């Protein structure tokens, strides 16, 4: 699905030199590279605070701890996402409230959020799924009306823009009260191990979170709050700092590949391809995900794998149907879109190194399946 080796080969000198600096200074934990990367990412995103941590799941958990959410507080999130989002809600003994998504952008449905709000609701967690920014303008308006926190799960959409009706744009992950991201190797900005970060424009929350990631310490060996040990190590920060200047170029490469894929599938009666907006960069294509509408998605997958084309189903089971998160509160009829998407979606290879020959082979193999 990704080609991290070819990407590394092109930036080898930069990445190796950055890692070598860490080896030379032996500052493996909380070294200057972590601080440098943090500052560079703050500038790139236009956000006041980036707090690096160990992975994207920790980032979400720590964001919720920082907001002081308490057991029993209801947190609304999308039914169609990776499990980490709901996992941390459950882990903190908050009450997950899974809601349906939108058929076109596959992100949390605005109407479903409105219907799910109760007096116990404390937060909304939109996920910018597959690299496409959720409708943050509408989500922030609902949050303001009901006095709720918004925690953006930006694991999949770093670099994407959110567009507002007054024409302004802001980076996904800088709009809610707090946001999380993942630097898992295959992410749009990926390190060579695990990594993550929390973003916020709130000075007090940033201060609180900086303590939480470090065992609840603000002064050494003074533990003021219950914390965790969640650090981005200096070698991973060195990789990320070397890759950050390429993030926009990588986003363009993904969008170009997506444009070529979607052109090939244009007007096909059984394929719904994602649309690409040429102006706002609201989709950075962490995944390129088709909907196959003739009921033959699984057969297409077998056909692609038989032709040595990697593909994947993100995600095959709605979260409300997962054993760990099933609950009598959920009714199947509340999730018509997710229930349909899990049967229709298939993701094709998507990365920064896709060339025309690969794209042509993939698209012609997909199209040939429907001509059989
Ligand atoms: C939407 C979403 N949230 C959270 C995470 C968790 O990130 P990590 O794997 O770094 O813990 C992921 C990772 O795949 C993700 O896709």
Coordinates of C-alpha atoms and ligand atoms in Angstrom, one line a residue:
X1 CA 0.0 0.0 0.0
X2 CA 3.0 2.3 0.6
X3 CA 6.6 2.6 -0.7
X4 CA 8.6 3.9 2.2
X5 CA 11.9 2.6 0.7
X6 CA 11.8 4.7 -2.5
X7 CA 10.7 7.7 -0.4
X8 CA 13.7 7.2 2.0
X9 CA 16.1 6.7 -0.9
X10 CA 15.3 10.2 -2.2
X11 CA 15.9 12.0 1.1
X12 CA 18.5 9.6 2.6
X13 CA 21.2 12.2 3.0
X14 CA 18.9 14.6 4.9
X15 CA 17.4 12.0 7.1
X16 CA 20.8 10.3 7.9
X17 CA 22.4 13.6 8.7
X18 CA 19.5 14.5 11.1
X19 CA 19.7 11.1 12.8
X20 CA 23.5 11.4 13.0
X21 CA 23.2 14.7 15.0
X22 CA 21.2 12.8 17.6
X23 CA 23.8 10.0 17.7
X24 CA 26.6 12.6 18.1
X25 CA 25.0 14.4 21.0
X26 CA 23.5 11.2 22.6
X27 CA 20.4 13.2 23.7
X28 CA 18.0 10.4 23.0
X29 CA 15.1 11.5 25.2
X30 CA 13.8 15.1 25.1
X31 CA 16.8 16.3 23.2
X32 CA 17.1 19.4 21.1
X33 CA 15.8 17.6 18.0
X34 CA 12.4 17.1 19.7
X35 CA 12.2 20.8 20.5
X36 CA 13.4 21.8 17.0
X37 CA 10.7 19.6 15.4
X38 CA 8.1 20.8 17.7
X39 CA 8.8 24.5 16.8
X40 CA 9.0 23.7 13.1
X41 CA 5.6 21.9 13.2
X42 CA 4.0 24.7 15.2
X43 CA 5.2 27.1 12.4
X44 CA 4.0 24.8 9.6
X45 CA 0.5 24.3 11.1
X46 CA 0.1 27.8 12.5
X47 CA -0.8 26.5 15.9
X48 CA 0.6 27.9 19.2
X49 CA 1.5 24.5 20.8
X50 CA 2.6 21.2 19.6
X51 CA 3.3 18.6 22.4
X52 CA 5.1 15.6 21.0
X53 CA 4.2 12.2 22.5
X54 CA 4.7 8.5 21.8
X55 CA 1.9 7.7 19.4
X56 CA -1.5 8.9 18.1
X57 CA -3.5 6.8 20.5
X58 CA -1.7 8.3 23.5
X59 CA -2.2 11.7 21.9
X60 CA -6.0 11.3 21.9
X61 CA -6.0 9.9 25.4
X62 CA -3.8 12.7 26.8
X63 CA -5.9 15.3 25.0
X64 CA -9.0 14.0 26.8
X65 CA -7.1 13.8 30.1
X66 CA -6.0 17.4 29.6
X67 CA -9.6 18.6 29.2
X68 CA -10.5 16.9 32.5
X69 CA -13.2 14.7 31.1
X70 CA -14.7 12.6 33.8
X71 CA -16.2 9.0 33.9
X72 CA -19.7 9.1 32.6
X73 CA -19.2 12.1 30.3
X74 CA -20.5 11.4 26.9
X75 CA -18.2 11.8 23.9
X76 CA -19.6 11.7 20.4
X77 CA -17.5 10.3 17.6
X78 CA -17.7 8.6 14.2
X79 CA -18.8 5.0 13.8
X80 CA -16.6 4.7 10.8
X81 CA -13.0 5.1 11.9
X82 CA -10.0 3.2 13.3
X83 CA -10.7 1.8 16.7
X84 CA -8.1 4.0 18.5
X85 CA -10.6 6.9 18.6
X86 CA -13.3 5.0 20.6
X87 CA -10.7 2.9 22.5
X88 CA -9.3 5.8 24.5
X89 CA -12.8 7.1 25.2
X90 CA -13.7 3.8 26.7
X91 CA -10.4 3.4 28.5
X92 CA -10.9 6.6 30.4
X93 CA -14.4 5.4 31.4
X94 CA -16.0 8.1 29.4
X95 CA -19.2 7.0 27.5
X96 CA -18.6 6.7 23.8
X97 CA -21.5 7.8 21.6
X98 CA -20.9 6.4 18.1
X99 CA -22.8 8.2 15.3
X100 CA -23.2 7.7 11.6
X101 CA -21.0 9.4 8.9
X102 CA -21.7 11.3 5.7
X103 CA -21.9 9.3 2.5
X104 CA -19.9 11.8 0.4
X105 CA -17.0 12.7 2.7
X106 CA -17.2 9.7 5.0
X107 CA -16.6 12.0 8.0
X108 CA -18.9 12.3 11.0
X109 CA -22.4 13.4 10.1
X110 CA -23.4 16.8 11.3
X111 CA -27.1 15.8 11.6
X112 CA -26.1 12.7 13.6
X113 CA -24.0 14.8 16.0
X114 CA -27.0 17.1 16.6
X115 CA -29.3 14.2 17.3
X116 CA -26.9 12.6 19.7
X117 CA -26.4 15.5 22.1
X118 CA -27.7 15.1 25.6
X119 CA -27.2 17.0 28.9
X120 CA -24.2 14.6 29.6
X121 CA -22.4 15.3 26.3
X122 CA -19.1 16.9 26.9
X123 CA -17.1 16.5 23.7
X124 CA -17.1 15.8 20.0
X125 CA -14.3 13.9 18.3
X126 CA -14.3 14.4 14.6
X127 CA -11.8 12.3 12.6
X128 CA -10.4 13.7 9.4
X129 CA -10.8 10.3 7.8
X130 CA -8.6 9.1 4.9
X131 CA -7.0 12.6 4.7
X132 CA -10.1 14.6 4.1
X133 CA -11.0 17.4 6.5
X134 CA -14.3 17.1 8.4
X135 CA -16.7 20.0 8.3
X136 CA -15.1 21.9 11.2
X137 CA -17.1 25.1 10.7
X138 CA -20.4 23.2 11.4
X139 CA -18.8 21.2 14.2
X140 CA -17.4 24.2 16.0
X141 CA -20.8 26.0 15.7
X142 CA -22.6 23.0 17.3
X143 CA -19.9 22.9 20.0
X144 CA -20.3 26.6 20.8
X145 CA -24.0 26.3 21.0
X146 CA -23.9 23.4 23.4
X147 CA -20.7 24.3 25.3
X148 CA -18.8 21.2 24.2
X149 CA -15.1 20.5 23.6
X150 CA -13.9 19.5 20.2
X151 CA -11.0 17.1 19.9
X152 CA -9.8 16.7 16.3
X153 CA -8.4 13.2 15.6
X154 CA -6.0 14.3 12.9
X155 CA -4.0 11.1 12.6
X156 CA -4.8 10.8 8.9
X157 CA -4.9 14.4 7.6
X158 CA -1.8 16.3 8.6
X159 CA -1.3 19.1 6.1
X160 CA -5.0 19.2 4.9
X161 CA -6.8 22.5 5.0
X162 CA -10.3 23.2 6.5
X163 CA -12.2 25.8 4.5
X164 CA -14.6 28.3 6.1
X165 CA -17.5 30.1 4.5
X166 CA -15.7 33.5 4.8
X167 CA -13.0 32.1 2.5
X168 CA -10.4 31.5 5.2
X169 CA -8.5 28.3 5.5
X170 CA -6.9 26.7 8.5
X171 CA -4.9 23.5 8.9
X172 CA -6.8 20.5 10.1
X173 CA -5.9 19.9 13.7
X174 CA -5.7 23.7 14.6
X175 CA -9.4 24.5 14.9
X176 CA -10.8 22.4 17.8
X177 CA -9.9 23.0 21.4
X178 CA -7.2 20.3 21.0
X179 CA -6.1 17.8 18.4
X180 CA -4.1 14.7 18.1
X181 CA -2.0 13.2 15.3
X182 CA 0.0 10.0 14.6
X183 CA 3.4 9.7 13.0
X184 CA 3.1 6.0 12.3
X185 CA 5.4 5.2 9.4
X186 CA 2.7 5.0 6.7
X187 CA 1.0 8.3 7.8
X188 CA 1.4 11.4 5.5
X189 CA 4.1 12.6 7.9
X190 CA 5.5 9.3 9.2
X191 CA 8.6 8.5 11.3
X192 CA 10.5 5.2 11.4
X193 CA 8.8 3.8 14.5
X194 CA 6.0 5.1 16.6
X195 CA 5.3 8.8 17.3
X196 CA 2.4 11.2 17.9
X197 CA 1.6 14.8 19.0
X198 CA -1.1 16.9 20.5
X199 CA -1.9 20.4 19.2
X200 CA -3.6 23.3 20.9
X201 CA -3.9 27.1 20.8
X202 CA -4.8 27.1 24.5
X203 CA -1.8 28.1 26.7
X204 CA -3.2 26.7 30.0
X205 CA -4.2 23.4 28.3
X206 CA -0.8 23.1 26.7
X207 CA 0.9 23.6 30.1
X208 CA -1.4 20.9 31.7
X209 CA -0.7 18.5 28.8
X210 CA 3.1 19.0 29.0
X211 CA 2.9 17.7 32.5
X212 CA 0.6 14.8 31.8
X213 CA 2.9 13.4 29.1
X214 CA 5.7 13.4 31.7
X215 CA 4.2 11.6 34.7
X216 CA 2.2 14.6 35.8
X217 CA 5.4 16.5 36.6
X218 CA 5.7 20.3 36.2
X219 CA 8.7 20.4 38.6
X220 CA 11.0 17.4 38.7
X221 CA 9.7 14.7 41.1
X222 CA 6.6 16.8 42.0
X223 CA 3.6 14.9 40.6
X224 CA 0.7 17.4 40.6
X225 CA -1.7 15.4 38.4
X226 CA -1.9 11.8 37.3
X227 CA 0.1 11.5 34.1
X228 CA 1.6 9.0 31.7
X229 CA 5.0 8.4 30.2
X230 CA 4.5 9.3 26.5
X231 CA 7.5 10.7 24.7
X232 CA 8.6 11.1 21.1
X233 CA 12.2 9.9 21.1
X234 CA 14.9 12.1 19.6
X235 CA 15.7 9.8 16.7
X236 CA 12.0 9.8 15.6
X237 CA 12.0 13.6 15.9
X238 CA 15.1 13.7 13.7
X239 CA 13.4 11.7 11.0
X240 CA 10.2 13.9 11.3
X241 CA 12.2 17.1 11.2
X242 CA 14.0 16.0 8.1
X243 CA 10.7 15.0 6.4
X244 CA 8.5 18.0 7.4
X245 CA 9.9 20.3 4.7
X246 CA 8.6 17.8 2.1
X247 CA 5.1 17.4 3.6
X248 CA 3.4 19.8 1.1
X249 CA 5.2 18.2 -1.8
X250 CA 4.1 14.8 -0.6
X251 CA 0.5 16.0 -0.3
X252 CA 0.7 17.2 -3.9
X253 CA 2.1 13.8 -5.1
X254 CA -0.8 12.0 -3.3
X255 CA -3.3 14.4 -4.9
X256 CA -1.8 13.9 -8.4
X257 CA -2.0 10.2 -8.0
X258 CA -5.6 10.5 -6.8
X259 CA -6.5 12.7 -9.7
X260 CA -5.2 10.1 -12.2
X261 CA -7.0 7.3 -10.4
X262 CA -10.3 9.2 -10.3
X263 CA -10.0 10.2 -14.0
X264 CA -9.7 6.6 -15.0
X265 CA -12.8 5.7 -13.0
X266 CA -14.9 8.7 -14.1
X267 CA -18.5 7.9 -14.9
X268 CA -18.1 4.2 -14.2
X269 CA -21.5 2.7 -13.3
X270 CA -20.2 0.6 -10.5
X271 CA -17.4 2.7 -9.0
X272 CA -17.7 5.9 -7.0
X273 CA -14.3 7.6 -6.8
X274 CA -13.3 10.4 -4.4
X275 CA -13.5 13.9 -5.7
X276 CA -10.5 16.2 -5.7
X277 CA -10.9 19.8 -5.0
X278 CA -8.2 21.8 -7.0
X279 CA -8.3 24.9 -4.8
X280 CA -8.4 24.2 -1.1
X281 CA -6.2 21.1 -0.3
X282 CA -9.0 19.8 1.9
X283 CA -8.0 16.2 1.1
X284 CA -4.4 15.0 1.3
X285 CA -5.3 11.4 0.4
X286 CA -3.9 9.4 3.3
X287 CA -6.0 6.7 1.6
X288 CA -7.5 6.6 -1.8
X289 CA -10.8 4.8 -1.2
X290 CA -13.4 3.8 -3.8
X291 CA -17.0 2.6 -3.3
X292 CA -17.9 -0.4 -5.3
X293 CA -21.7 -0.3 -5.7
X294 CA -22.6 -3.6 -7.5
X295 CA -22.0 -5.8 -4.5
X296 CA -18.7 -7.2 -5.9
X297 CA -16.2 -5.4 -3.7
X298 CA -14.8 -8.6 -2.2
X299 CA -14.4 -10.3 -5.6
X300 CA -12.6 -7.1 -6.8
X301 CA -10.2 -7.4 -3.9
X302 CA -9.4 -11.0 -4.8
X303 CA -8.9 -10.0 -8.4
X304 CA -6.5 -7.2 -7.4
X305 CA -4.5 -9.4 -5.0
X306 CA -4.3 -12.2 -7.7
X307 CA -2.7 -9.5 -9.9
X308 CA -0.2 -8.5 -7.2
X309 CA -1.9 -5.2 -6.4
X310 CA -2.1 -4.5 -2.7
X311 CA -5.4 -3.2 -1.5
X312 CA -7.2 -3.0 1.8
X313 CA -10.6 -2.6 3.4
X314 CA -10.6 0.3 5.8
X315 CA -12.7 -0.5 7.7
X316 CA -14.6 -3.8 7.4
X317 CA -16.7 -3.7 10.6
X318 CA -18.5 -0.6 12.0
X319 CA -17.3 0.2 15.5
X320 CA -20.8 -0.2 16.9
X321 CA -20.7 -3.9 15.8
X322 CA -17.3 -4.6 17.4
X323 CA -17.5 -6.8 20.5
X324 CA -15.6 -4.3 22.6
X325 CA -17.9 -1.4 21.8
X326 CA -21.3 -3.0 21.1
X327 CA -24.0 -1.5 23.3
X328 CA -27.8 -1.9 23.6
X329 CA -28.0 1.9 23.0
X330 CA -27.1 1.4 19.4
X331 CA -29.8 0.5 16.8
X332 CA -28.8 -0.7 13.3
X333 CA -31.1 1.8 11.7
X334 CA -29.0 4.7 13.2
X335 CA -26.0 3.7 11.1
X336 CA -27.3 3.3 7.5
X337 CA -24.2 5.0 5.9
X338 CA -21.5 3.2 7.9
X339 CA -23.3 -0.1 7.4
X340 CA -23.2 0.5 3.6
X341 CA -19.7 1.8 3.5
X342 CA -18.2 -1.2 5.2
X343 CA -19.6 -3.4 2.4
X344 CA -18.5 -1.0 -0.4
X345 CA -15.2 0.5 0.4
X346 CA -11.8 -0.6 -0.9
X347 CA -8.5 1.4 -0.7
X348 CA -5.9 1.2 -3.5
X349 CA -2.2 1.8 -3.1
X350 CA -1.6 5.4 -2.2
X351 CA 1.8 7.0 -1.4
X352 CA 4.3 9.6 -2.6
X353 CA 6.1 7.4 -5.1
X354 CA 3.3 6.1 -7.4
X355 CA 4.3 6.5 -11.0
X356 CA 2.2 6.6 -14.2
X357 CA 3.1 3.0 -15.1
X358 CA 1.9 1.7 -11.6
X359 CA -1.3 3.8 -11.8
X360 CA -2.1 2.7 -15.3
X361 CA -1.6 -1.0 -14.3
X362 CA -3.8 -0.6 -11.2
X363 CA -6.6 1.3 -12.9
X364 CA -6.6 -1.0 -16.0
X365 CA -6.7 -4.1 -13.6
X366 CA -9.6 -2.6 -11.7
X367 CA -11.5 -1.7 -14.9
X368 CA -10.8 -5.2 -16.5
X369 CA -12.6 -6.8 -13.5
X370 CA -15.8 -5.1 -14.4
X371 CA -15.5 -6.2 -18.1
X372 CA -15.1 -9.9 -17.2
Ligands
LIG1 C1 -7.9 7.8 12.9 C2 -6.8 7.3 13.7 N1 -6.8 7.7 15.0 C3 -5.8 7.3 15.8 C4 -4.8 6.5 15.4 C5 -3.7 6.0 16.3 O1 -2.4 6.3 16.0 P1 -1.2 5.4 16.5 O2 -1.2 4.2 15.7 O3 0.0 6.3 16.3 O4 -1.4 5.1 17.9 C6 -4.8 6.1 14.0 C7 -3.7 5.2 13.5 O5 -3.8 4.5 12.6 C8 -5.8 6.5 13.2 O6 -5.9 6.2 11.9

